[in-house]
Coordinates of C-alpha atoms and ligand atoms in Angstrom, one line a residue:
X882 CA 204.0 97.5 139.4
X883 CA 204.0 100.8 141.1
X884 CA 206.9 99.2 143.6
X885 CA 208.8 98.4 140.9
X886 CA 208.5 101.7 138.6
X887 CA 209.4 103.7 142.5
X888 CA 212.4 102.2 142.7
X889 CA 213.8 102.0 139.5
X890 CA 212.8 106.1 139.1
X891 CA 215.0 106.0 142.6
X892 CA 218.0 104.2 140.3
X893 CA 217.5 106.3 137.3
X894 CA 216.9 110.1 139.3
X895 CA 219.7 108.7 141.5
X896 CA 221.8 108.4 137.9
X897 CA 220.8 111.6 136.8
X898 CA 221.7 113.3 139.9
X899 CA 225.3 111.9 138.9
X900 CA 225.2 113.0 135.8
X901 CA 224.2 116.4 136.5
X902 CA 227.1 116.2 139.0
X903 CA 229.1 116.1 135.8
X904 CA 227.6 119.0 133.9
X905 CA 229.7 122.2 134.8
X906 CA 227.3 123.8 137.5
X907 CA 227.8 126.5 139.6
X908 CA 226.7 124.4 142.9
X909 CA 227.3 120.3 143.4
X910 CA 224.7 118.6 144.4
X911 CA 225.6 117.3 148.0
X912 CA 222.8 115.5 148.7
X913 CA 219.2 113.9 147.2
X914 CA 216.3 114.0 149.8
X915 CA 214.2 111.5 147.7
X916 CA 211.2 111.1 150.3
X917 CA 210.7 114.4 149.1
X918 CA 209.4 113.1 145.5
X919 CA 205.7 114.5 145.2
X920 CA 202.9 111.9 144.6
X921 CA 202.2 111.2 140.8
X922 CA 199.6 112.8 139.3
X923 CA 197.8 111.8 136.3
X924 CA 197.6 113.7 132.9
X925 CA 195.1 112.8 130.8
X926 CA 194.9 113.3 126.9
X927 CA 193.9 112.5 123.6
X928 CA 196.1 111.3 121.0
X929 CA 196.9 113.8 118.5
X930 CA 196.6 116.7 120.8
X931 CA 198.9 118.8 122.5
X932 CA 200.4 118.2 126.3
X933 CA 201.9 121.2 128.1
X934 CA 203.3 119.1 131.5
X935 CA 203.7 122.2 134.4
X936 CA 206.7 122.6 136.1
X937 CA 206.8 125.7 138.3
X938 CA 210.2 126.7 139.9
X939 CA 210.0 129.1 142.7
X940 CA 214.1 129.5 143.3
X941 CA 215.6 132.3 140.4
X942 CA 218.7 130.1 141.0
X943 CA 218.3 126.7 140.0
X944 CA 219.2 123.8 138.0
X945 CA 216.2 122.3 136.2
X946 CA 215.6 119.0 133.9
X947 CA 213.2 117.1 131.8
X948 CA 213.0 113.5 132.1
X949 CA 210.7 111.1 130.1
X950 CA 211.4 107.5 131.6
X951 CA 215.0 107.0 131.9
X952 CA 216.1 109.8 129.4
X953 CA 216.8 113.4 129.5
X954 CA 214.3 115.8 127.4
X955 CA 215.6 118.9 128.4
X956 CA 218.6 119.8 130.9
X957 CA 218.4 123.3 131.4
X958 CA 217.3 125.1 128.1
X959 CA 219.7 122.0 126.3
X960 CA 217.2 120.2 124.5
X961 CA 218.4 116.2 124.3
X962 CA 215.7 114.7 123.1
X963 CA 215.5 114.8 119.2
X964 CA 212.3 115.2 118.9
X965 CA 210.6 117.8 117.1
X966 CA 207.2 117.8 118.6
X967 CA 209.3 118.3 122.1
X968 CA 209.6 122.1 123.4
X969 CA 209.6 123.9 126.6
X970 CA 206.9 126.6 127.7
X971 CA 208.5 129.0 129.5
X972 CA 207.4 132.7 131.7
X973 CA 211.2 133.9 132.8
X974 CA 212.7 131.6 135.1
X975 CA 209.7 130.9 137.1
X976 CA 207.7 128.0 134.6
X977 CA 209.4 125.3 133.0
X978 CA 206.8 123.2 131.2
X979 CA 207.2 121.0 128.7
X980 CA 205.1 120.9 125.7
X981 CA 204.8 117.5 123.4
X982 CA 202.5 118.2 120.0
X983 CA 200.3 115.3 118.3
X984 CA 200.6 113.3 121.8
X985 CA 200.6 109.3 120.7
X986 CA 200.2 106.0 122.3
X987 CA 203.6 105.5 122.9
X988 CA 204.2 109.1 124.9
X989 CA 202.4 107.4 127.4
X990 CA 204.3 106.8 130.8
X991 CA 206.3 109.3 133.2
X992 CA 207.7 112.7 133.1
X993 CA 210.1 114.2 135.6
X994 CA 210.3 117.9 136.3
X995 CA 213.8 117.9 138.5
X996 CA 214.6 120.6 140.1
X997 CA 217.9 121.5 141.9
X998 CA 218.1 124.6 144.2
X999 CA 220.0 125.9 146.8
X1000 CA 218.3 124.6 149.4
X1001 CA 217.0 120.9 148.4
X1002 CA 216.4 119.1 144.8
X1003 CA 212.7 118.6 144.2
X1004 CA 211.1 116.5 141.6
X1005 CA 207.6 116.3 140.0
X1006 CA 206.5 113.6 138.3
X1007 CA 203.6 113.2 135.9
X1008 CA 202.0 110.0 134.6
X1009 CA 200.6 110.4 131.2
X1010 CA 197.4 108.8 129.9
X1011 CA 197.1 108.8 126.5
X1012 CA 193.8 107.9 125.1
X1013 CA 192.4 107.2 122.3
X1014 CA 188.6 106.8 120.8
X1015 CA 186.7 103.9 120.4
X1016 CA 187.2 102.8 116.5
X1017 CA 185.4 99.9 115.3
X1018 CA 188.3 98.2 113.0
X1019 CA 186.3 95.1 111.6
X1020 CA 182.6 94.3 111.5
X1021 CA 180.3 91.8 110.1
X1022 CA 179.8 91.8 106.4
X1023 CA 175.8 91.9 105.5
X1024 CA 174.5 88.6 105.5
X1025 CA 171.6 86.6 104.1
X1026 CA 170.5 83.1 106.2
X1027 CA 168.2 80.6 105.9
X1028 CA 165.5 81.0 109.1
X1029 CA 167.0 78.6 111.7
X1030 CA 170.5 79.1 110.7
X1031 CA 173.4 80.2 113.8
X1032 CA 174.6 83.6 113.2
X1033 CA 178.0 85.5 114.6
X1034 CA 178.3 88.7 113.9
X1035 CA 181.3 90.2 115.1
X1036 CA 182.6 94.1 115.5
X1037 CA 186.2 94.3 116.4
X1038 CA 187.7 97.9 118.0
X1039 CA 190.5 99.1 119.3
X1040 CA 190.7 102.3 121.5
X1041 CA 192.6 103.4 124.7
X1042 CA 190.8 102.9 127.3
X1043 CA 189.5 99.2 125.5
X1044 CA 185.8 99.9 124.4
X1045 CA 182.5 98.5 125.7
X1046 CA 180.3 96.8 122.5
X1047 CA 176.8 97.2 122.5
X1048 CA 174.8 95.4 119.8
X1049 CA 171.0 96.8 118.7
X1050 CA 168.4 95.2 116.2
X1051 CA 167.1 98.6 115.2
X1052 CA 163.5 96.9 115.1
X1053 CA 161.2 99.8 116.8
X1054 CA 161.6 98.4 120.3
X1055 CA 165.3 98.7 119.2
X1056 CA 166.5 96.8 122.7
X1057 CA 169.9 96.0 123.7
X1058 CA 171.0 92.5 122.8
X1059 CA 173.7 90.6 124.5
X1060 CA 177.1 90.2 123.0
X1061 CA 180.0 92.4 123.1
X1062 CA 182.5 91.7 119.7
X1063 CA 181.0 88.9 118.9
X1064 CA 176.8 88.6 118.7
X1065 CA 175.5 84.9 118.3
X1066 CA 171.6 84.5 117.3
X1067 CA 171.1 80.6 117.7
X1068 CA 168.4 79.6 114.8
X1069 CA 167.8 82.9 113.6
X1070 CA 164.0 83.8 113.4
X1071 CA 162.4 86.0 110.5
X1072 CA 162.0 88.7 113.2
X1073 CA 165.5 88.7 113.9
X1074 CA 166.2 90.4 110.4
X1075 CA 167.0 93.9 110.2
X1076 CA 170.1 96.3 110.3
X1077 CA 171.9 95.6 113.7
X1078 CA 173.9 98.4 115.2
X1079 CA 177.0 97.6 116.7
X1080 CA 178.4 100.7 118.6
X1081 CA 182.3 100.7 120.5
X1082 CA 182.3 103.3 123.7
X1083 CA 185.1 104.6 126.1
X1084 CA 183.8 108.2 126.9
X1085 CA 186.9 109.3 124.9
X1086 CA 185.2 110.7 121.9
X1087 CA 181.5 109.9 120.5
X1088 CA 180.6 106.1 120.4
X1089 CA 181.9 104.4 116.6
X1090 CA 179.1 103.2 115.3
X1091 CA 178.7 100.4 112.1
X1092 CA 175.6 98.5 111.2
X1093 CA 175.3 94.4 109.9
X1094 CA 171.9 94.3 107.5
X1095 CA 171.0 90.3 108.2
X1096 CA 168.4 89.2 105.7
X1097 CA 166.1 85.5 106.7
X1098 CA 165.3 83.4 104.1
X1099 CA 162.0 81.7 104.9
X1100 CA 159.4 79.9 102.5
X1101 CA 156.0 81.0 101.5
X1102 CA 153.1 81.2 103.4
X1103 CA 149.8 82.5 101.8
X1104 CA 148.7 84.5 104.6
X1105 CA 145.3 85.5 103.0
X1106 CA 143.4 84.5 100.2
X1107 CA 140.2 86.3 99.1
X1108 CA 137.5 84.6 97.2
X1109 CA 134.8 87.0 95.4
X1110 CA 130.8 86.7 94.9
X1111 CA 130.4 88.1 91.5
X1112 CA 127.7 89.2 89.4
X1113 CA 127.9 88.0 85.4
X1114 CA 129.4 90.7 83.4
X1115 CA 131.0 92.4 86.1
X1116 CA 134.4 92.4 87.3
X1117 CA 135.6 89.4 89.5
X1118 CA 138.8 89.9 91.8
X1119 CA 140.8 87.4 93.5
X1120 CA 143.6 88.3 96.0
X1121 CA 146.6 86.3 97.4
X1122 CA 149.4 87.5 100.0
X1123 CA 152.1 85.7 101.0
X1124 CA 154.5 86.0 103.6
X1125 CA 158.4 85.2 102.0
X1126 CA 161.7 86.2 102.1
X1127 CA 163.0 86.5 99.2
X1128 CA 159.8 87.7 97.4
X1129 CA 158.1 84.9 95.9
X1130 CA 156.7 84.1 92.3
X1131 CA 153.0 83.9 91.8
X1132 CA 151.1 81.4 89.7
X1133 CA 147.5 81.3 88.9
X1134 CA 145.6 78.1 88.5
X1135 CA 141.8 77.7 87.4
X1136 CA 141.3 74.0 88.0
X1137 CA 144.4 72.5 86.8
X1138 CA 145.0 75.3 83.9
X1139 CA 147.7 78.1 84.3
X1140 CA 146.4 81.1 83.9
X1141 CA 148.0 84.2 81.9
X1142 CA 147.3 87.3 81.1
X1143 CA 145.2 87.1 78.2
X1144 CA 141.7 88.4 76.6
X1145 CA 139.6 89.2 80.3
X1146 CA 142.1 87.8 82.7
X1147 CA 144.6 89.9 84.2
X1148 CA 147.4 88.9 86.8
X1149 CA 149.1 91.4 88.9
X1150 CA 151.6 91.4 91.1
X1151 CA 152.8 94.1 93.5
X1152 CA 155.8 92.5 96.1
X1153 CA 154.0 89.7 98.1
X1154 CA 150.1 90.3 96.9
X1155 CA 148.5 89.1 93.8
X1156 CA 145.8 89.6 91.9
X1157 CA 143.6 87.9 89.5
X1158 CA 140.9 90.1 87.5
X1159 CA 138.7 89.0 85.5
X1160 CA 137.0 91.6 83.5
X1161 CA 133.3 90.3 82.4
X1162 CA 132.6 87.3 84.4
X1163 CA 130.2 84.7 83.0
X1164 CA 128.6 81.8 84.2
X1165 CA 132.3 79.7 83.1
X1166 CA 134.1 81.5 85.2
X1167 CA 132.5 80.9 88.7
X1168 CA 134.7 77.4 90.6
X1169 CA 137.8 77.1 91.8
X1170 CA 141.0 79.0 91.1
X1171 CA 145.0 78.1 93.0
X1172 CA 147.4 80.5 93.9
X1173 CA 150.8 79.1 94.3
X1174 CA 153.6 81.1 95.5
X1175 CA 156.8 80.2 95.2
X1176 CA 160.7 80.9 96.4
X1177 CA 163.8 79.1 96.3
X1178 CA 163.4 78.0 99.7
X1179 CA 159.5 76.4 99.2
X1180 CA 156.2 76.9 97.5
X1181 CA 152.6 76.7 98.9
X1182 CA 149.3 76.9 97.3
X1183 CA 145.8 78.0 98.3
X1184 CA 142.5 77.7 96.8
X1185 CA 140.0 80.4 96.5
X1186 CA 136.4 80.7 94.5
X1187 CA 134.9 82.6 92.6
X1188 CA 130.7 82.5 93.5
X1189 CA 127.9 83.0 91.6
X1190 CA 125.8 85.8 93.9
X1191 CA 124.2 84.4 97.2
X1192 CA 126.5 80.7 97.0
X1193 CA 129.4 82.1 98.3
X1194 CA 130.5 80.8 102.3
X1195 CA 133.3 83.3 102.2
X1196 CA 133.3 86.9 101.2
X1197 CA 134.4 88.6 103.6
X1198 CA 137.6 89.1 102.1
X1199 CA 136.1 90.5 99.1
X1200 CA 134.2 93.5 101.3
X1201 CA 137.6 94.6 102.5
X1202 CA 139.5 95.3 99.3
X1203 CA 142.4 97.4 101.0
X1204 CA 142.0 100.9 99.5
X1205 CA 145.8 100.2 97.6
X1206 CA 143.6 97.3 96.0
X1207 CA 141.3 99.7 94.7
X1208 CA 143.7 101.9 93.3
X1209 CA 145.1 98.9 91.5
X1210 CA 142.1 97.8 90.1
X1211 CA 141.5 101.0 88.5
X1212 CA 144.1 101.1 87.0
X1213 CA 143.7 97.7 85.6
X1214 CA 140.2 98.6 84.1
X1215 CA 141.8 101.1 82.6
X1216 CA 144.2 99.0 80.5
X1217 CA 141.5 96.4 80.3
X1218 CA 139.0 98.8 79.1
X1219 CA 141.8 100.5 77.3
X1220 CA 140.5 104.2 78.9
Ligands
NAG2571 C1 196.5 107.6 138.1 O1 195.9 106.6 137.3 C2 196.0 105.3 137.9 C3 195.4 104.4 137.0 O2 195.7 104.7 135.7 C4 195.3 105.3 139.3 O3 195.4 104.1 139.9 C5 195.9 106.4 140.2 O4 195.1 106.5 141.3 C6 195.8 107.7 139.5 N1 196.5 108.7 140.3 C7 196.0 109.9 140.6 C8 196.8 110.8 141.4 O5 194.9 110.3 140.1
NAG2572 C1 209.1 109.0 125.8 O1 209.8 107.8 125.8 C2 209.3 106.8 125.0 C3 210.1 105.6 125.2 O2 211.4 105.8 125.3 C4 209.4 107.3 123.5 O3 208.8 106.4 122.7 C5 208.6 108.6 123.4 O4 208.7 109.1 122.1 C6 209.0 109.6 124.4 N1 208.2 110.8 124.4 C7 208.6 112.0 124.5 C8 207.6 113.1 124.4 O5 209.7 112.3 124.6
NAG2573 C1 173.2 75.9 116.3 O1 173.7 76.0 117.6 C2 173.1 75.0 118.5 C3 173.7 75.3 119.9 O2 175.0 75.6 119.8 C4 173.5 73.7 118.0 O3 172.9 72.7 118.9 C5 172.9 73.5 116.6 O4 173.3 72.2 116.1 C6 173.4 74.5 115.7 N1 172.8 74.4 114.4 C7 173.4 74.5 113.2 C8 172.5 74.4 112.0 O5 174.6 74.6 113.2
NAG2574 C1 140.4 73.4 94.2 O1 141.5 73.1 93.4 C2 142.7 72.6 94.1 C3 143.8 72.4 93.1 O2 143.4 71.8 91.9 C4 142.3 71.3 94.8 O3 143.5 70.8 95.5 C5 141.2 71.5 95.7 O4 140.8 70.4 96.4 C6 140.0 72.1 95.0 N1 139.0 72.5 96.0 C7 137.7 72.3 95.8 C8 136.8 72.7 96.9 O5 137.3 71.8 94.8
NAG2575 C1 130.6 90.9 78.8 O1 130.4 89.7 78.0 C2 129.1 89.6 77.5 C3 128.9 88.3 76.8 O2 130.1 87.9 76.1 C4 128.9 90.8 76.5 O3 127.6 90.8 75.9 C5 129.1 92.1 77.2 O4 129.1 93.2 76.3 C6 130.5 92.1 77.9 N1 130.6 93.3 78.7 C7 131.7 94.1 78.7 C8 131.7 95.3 79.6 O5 132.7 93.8 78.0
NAG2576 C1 148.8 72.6 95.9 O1 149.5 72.0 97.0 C2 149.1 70.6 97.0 C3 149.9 70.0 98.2 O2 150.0 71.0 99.2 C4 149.5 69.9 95.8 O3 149.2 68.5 95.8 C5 148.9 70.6 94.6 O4 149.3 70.0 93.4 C6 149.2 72.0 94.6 N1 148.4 72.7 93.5 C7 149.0 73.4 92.6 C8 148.1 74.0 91.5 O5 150.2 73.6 92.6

């Protein structure tokens, strides 16, 4: 590559040489001491900003040119080029830089400062880099699966130099996950869910950043149910929390009879906990009650009980009422007991 891009700057500077041969000038050029050429140096800038490219010219009397690639920018103070973002910075006859505005992708490449004096031509050449920050252009819509499912998520960006993806589950361990634009999770697990960060770097500017929420559909699963040793004429309490994505339905059974909210009984539901209350407990009352819970993907039952004192086998669920339990029972006795 660089081979090729030498020699044809040899064929092109040798051209211009001509050509500036042809322009009236007050000394021919006799000859071109091309070994001469300095090494390329690299300029390095983002698009949209400015470029002043430094040419310093130590003779008072010389000929001097512009070059982008094969075509003439500036000859002299003759400007060539028509374009307007193109002008020269100059400090009497000693600088002649050249000074492109809003820099873009395709100002990329190399710049010749030619300079023809008296005692030998000289040339400088700069090599442009134009870069540009990481973008992210397309990402994953949010999804909702089905626990087991295969999910891609993808995150497509464009940016000079090409960016590095990163994928996150912003989980609290929050740790890196492998895929670059495209992220597969082979059966997705409830623990997979969350908002997944996908984030496009290339030290050009701050990383882009977007974010996939993935929702897992899974079915029920009572994860506790809490049976009660009640007095008569107190107030039984039976709990039920299920695990379910999306939040299930609850039912309550006594027996084989659904239960409603009617004279004594009262259901509540607060996301994936319910509770059954039954205001004055009497000696009916104490057996066997269901909870079913219920989503589109399943539905699973458990049983609990409600004991007459000193019959229960398991209360323990009934000493730890969870202080938000409390406050939801008291409430409830208010409305029961219509405080
Ligand atoms: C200019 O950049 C190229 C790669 O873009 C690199 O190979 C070369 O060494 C750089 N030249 C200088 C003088 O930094
Ligand atoms: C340099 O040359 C390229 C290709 O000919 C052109 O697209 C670009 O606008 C030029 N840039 C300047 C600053 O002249
Ligand atoms: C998920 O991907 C695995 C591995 O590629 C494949 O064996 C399985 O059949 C896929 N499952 C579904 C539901 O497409
Ligand atoms: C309680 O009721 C459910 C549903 O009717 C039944 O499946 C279960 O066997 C009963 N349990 C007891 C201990 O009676
Ligand atoms: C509970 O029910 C019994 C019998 O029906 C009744 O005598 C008592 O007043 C009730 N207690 C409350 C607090 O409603
Ligand atoms: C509870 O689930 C069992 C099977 O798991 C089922 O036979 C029973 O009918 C269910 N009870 C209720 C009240 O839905």
């Amino acid at each position: 590559m660089v081979v090729g891009r030498r020699s044809c700057w040899k064929q092109l500077q040798a051209a211009f040489f001509r050509l500036l041969c042809l322009i009236p000038t007050g000394f021919p050029v006799r000859s071109v001491d091309m070994q001469r050429a300095s090494a390329t140096d690299n300029i390095t800038i983002r698009q949209g900003d400015t470029a002043v490219i430094r040419c310093y010219v130590d003779d008072k009397i010389s000929k001097v040119a512009w070059l982008n690639r094969s075509n003439i920018i500036f000859a002299g103070s003759d400007k060539w080029s028509l374009d307007p973002r193109v002008d020269l910075v100059t400090k009497g006859q000693l600088e002649y830089s050249l000074r492109i505005q809003k820099v873009d992708v395709y100002d990329e490449g190399s710049y010749t400062c030619s300079i023809q004096t008296k005692q030998q031509p000289k040339t400088s050449q700069v090599y442009l880099i134009v870069q540009v920050p990481a973008s992210i252009y397309k990402v994953s819509e949010d999804i909702t699966v089905n626990e087991g499912s295969n999910v891609t998520l993808s995150c497509l960006a464009d940016g000079r130099p090409d960016p590095v993806i990163n994928w996150r589950l912003l989980n609290p361990s929050a740790e890196p996950l492998d895929g670059l634009e495209y992220l597969d999770i082979i059966g997705i697990r409830r623990n997979q869910a969350g908002r997944y960060e996908c984030k496009a770097s290339n030290d050009v500017a701050t990383p882009d950043v977007k974010y996939v929420n993935v929702i897992v559909n899974y079915p029920p699963a009572i994860k506790t149910a809490k049976s009660s040793e009640t007095q008569v004429g107190r107030m039984g309490v039976l709990q039920c929390d299920a695990a379910a994505v999306p939040t299930p339905e609850f039912e309550w059974y006594r027996d084989e009879k659904r239960l409603s909210n009617a004279q004594g009984i009262s259901i509540q539901i607060v996301g994936t906990t319910t509770v059954l209350m039954i205001s004055n407990v009497t000696e009916e009352d104490y057996g066997n009650y269901t909870c079913v819970a219920t989503n589109r993907l399943g539905i699973q039952n458990a049983s609990l009980f409600l004991y007459r004192p000193g019959t229960g086998r398991d209360i323990s669920g009934a000493a730890c009422v969870s202080h938000s339990l409390w406050l939801l029972l008291a409430s409830m006795a208010c409305l029961l007991f219509k405080c």
